[in-house]
GROMACS .gro file of C-alpha atoms in nm:
model
  121
    1MET     CA    1  -8.745  -0.252  -6.411
    2LYS     CA    2  -8.574  -0.490  -6.173
    3PRO     CA    3  -8.196  -0.468  -6.157
    4ARG     CA    4  -7.992  -0.719  -6.353
    5PRO     CA    5  -7.634  -0.819  -6.282
    6PRO     CA    6  -7.363  -0.712  -6.524
    7GLY     CA    7  -7.353  -0.961  -6.810
    8TRP     CA    8  -7.723  -1.051  -6.789
    9PRO     CA    9  -7.848  -1.117  -7.145
   10ASP     CA   10  -8.055  -0.830  -7.285
   11ALA     CA   11  -8.309  -1.073  -7.434
   12VAL     CA   12  -8.386  -1.228  -7.093
   13ARG     CA   13  -8.626  -1.060  -6.852
   14PRO     CA   14  -8.505  -1.015  -6.495
   15PRO     CA   15  -8.584  -1.292  -6.244
   16ASP     CA   16  -8.917  -1.268  -6.065
   17THR     CA   17  -9.083  -1.087  -6.356
   18ALA     CA   18  -9.357  -1.233  -6.571
   19ASP     CA   19  -9.236  -1.506  -6.807
   20TRP     CA   20  -8.869  -1.457  -6.719
   21GLU     CA   21  -8.800  -1.831  -6.727
   22GLN     CA   22  -8.956  -1.859  -7.075
   23THR     CA   23  -8.735  -1.577  -7.204
   24ALA     CA   24  -8.435  -1.744  -7.040
   25SER     CA   25  -8.518  -2.079  -7.200
   26ALA     CA   26  -8.562  -1.920  -7.543
   27TRP     CA   27  -8.223  -1.746  -7.513
   28LEU     CA   28  -8.054  -2.064  -7.390
   29LEU     CA   29  -8.202  -2.265  -7.676
   30ASP     CA   30  -8.066  -2.008  -7.921
   31LEU     CA   31  -7.717  -2.094  -7.795
   32CYS     CA   32  -7.765  -2.464  -7.867
   33PRO     CA   33  -7.804  -2.666  -8.187
   34ALA     CA   34  -8.150  -2.633  -8.340
   35ASP     CA   35  -8.224  -3.001  -8.276
   36PHE     CA   36  -8.223  -2.935  -7.900
   37ARG     CA   37  -8.562  -2.766  -7.942
   38GLY     CA   38  -8.711  -3.110  -8.007
   39TYR     CA   39  -8.640  -3.234  -7.654
   40GLY     CA   40  -8.935  -3.152  -7.432
   41VAL     CA   41  -8.734  -3.208  -7.117
   42LEU     CA   42  -8.519  -2.907  -7.205
   43ARG     CA   43  -8.826  -2.684  -7.217
   44ARG     CA   44  -8.964  -2.827  -6.893
   45GLN     CA   45  -8.634  -2.811  -6.703
   46PRO     CA   46  -8.469  -2.472  -6.763
   47LEU     CA   47  -8.188  -2.543  -6.515
   48GLY     CA   48  -8.104  -2.861  -6.707
   49LEU     CA   49  -8.114  -2.659  -7.028
   50ALA     CA   50  -7.878  -2.401  -6.872
   51TRP     CA   51  -7.636  -2.679  -6.779
   52LEU     CA   52  -7.645  -2.821  -7.130
   53ALA     CA   53  -7.607  -2.477  -7.290
   54TYR     CA   54  -7.305  -2.410  -7.069
   55GLN     CA   55  -7.146  -2.736  -7.183
   56HIS     CA   56  -7.218  -2.657  -7.546
   57VAL     CA   57  -7.084  -2.301  -7.529
   58GLY     CA   58  -6.774  -2.425  -7.345
   59ALA     CA   59  -6.706  -2.684  -7.613
   60GLN     CA   60  -6.740  -2.418  -7.883
   61ARG     CA   61  -6.494  -2.194  -7.698
   62GLN     CA   62  -6.243  -2.479  -7.674
   63ALA     CA   63  -6.281  -2.564  -8.042
   64LEU     CA   64  -6.227  -2.203  -8.146
   65ALA     CA   65  -5.919  -2.173  -7.925
   66ARG     CA   66  -5.772  -2.483  -8.089
   67GLY     CA   67  -5.870  -2.356  -8.432
   68LEU     CA   68  -5.717  -2.015  -8.373
   69GLY     CA   69  -5.391  -2.185  -8.284
   70ARG     CA   70  -5.395  -2.372  -8.617
   71ILE     CA   71  -5.565  -2.131  -8.856
   72ARG     CA   72  -5.249  -1.987  -9.013
   73THR     CA   73  -5.092  -2.330  -9.057
   74ASP     CA   74  -5.408  -2.485  -9.199
   75LEU     CA   75  -5.526  -2.204  -9.427
   76ALA     CA   76  -5.225  -1.988  -9.521
   77ARG     CA   77  -5.171  -2.171  -9.853
   78ASP     CA   78  -5.540  -2.171  -9.945
   79LEU     CA   79  -5.657  -1.820  -9.858
   80PRO     CA   80  -5.528  -1.480  -9.962
   81PRO     CA   81  -5.358  -1.297  -9.671
   82ALA     CA   82  -5.643  -1.046  -9.632
   83ALA     CA   83  -5.902  -1.325  -9.616
   84LEU     CA   84  -5.695  -1.512  -9.359
   85GLU     CA   85  -5.678  -1.201  -9.140
   86ASP     CA   86  -6.054  -1.158  -9.178
   87MET     CA   87  -6.101  -1.520  -9.070
   88ILE     CA   88  -5.884  -1.464  -8.763
   89GLN     CA   89  -6.081  -1.152  -8.676
   90ALA     CA   90  -6.410  -1.343  -8.714
   91VAL     CA   91  -6.287  -1.621  -8.483
   92GLU     CA   92  -6.171  -1.368  -8.224
   93HIS     CA   93  -6.508  -1.191  -8.242
   94GLU     CA   94  -6.687  -1.523  -8.194
   95GLN     CA   95  -6.465  -1.604  -7.897
   96ALA     CA   96  -6.570  -1.277  -7.732
   97ARG     CA   97  -6.937  -1.349  -7.804
   98LEU     CA   98  -6.910  -1.695  -7.654
   99MET     CA   99  -6.734  -1.561  -7.344
  100SER     CA  100  -7.024  -1.322  -7.292
  101ALA     CA  101  -7.272  -1.605  -7.352
  102SER     CA  102  -7.095  -1.819  -7.090
  103ARG     CA  103  -7.134  -1.540  -6.837
  104GLY     CA  104  -7.502  -1.503  -6.926
  105VAL     CA  105  -7.565  -1.876  -6.888
  106GLU     CA  106  -7.395  -1.876  -6.546
  107LEU     CA  107  -7.609  -1.585  -6.429
  108ILE     CA  108  -7.928  -1.748  -6.552
  109ALA     CA  109  -7.838  -2.076  -6.380
  110ARG     CA  110  -7.778  -1.891  -6.054
  111ALA     CA  111  -8.114  -1.715  -6.085
  112LEU     CA  112  -8.288  -2.045  -6.159
  113ARG     CA  113  -8.134  -2.179  -5.837
  114GLY     CA  114  -8.291  -1.888  -5.649
  115GLU     CA  115  -7.994  -1.652  -5.619
  116ARG     CA  116  -8.093  -1.289  -5.661
  117TYR     CA  117  -7.875  -0.999  -5.762
  118ILE     CA  118  -7.851  -0.715  -5.515
  119PRO     CA  119  -7.682  -0.409  -5.664
  120ARG     CA  120  -7.415  -0.243  -5.454
  121LEU     CA  121  -7.428   0.127  -5.393
   0.00000   0.00000   0.00000
């Protein structure tokens, strides 16, 4: 198997292998709202899709950061303490997932632009 850079999504085949761009597009679409699948241009232009996915993931990260700053104030009266802590933990987990997704989108965009990963010894 061809080497992949650290952070490359497991669901995406390495560049220069059969159907790698299709697996990249499918993974990128999974990061976006379901309605994005209806836009043919996003399937035909994977680099454009990568750009849009990066914007979408970035907006989600910003929203969660804002929400995490307000969660105790907004929900402390309405949720039991244990549920509030579970909510905070869920948001923090999602933040980590989105950070990893951002890295994966960046790597895919670089590969779509022709950059290739060369592992260091």
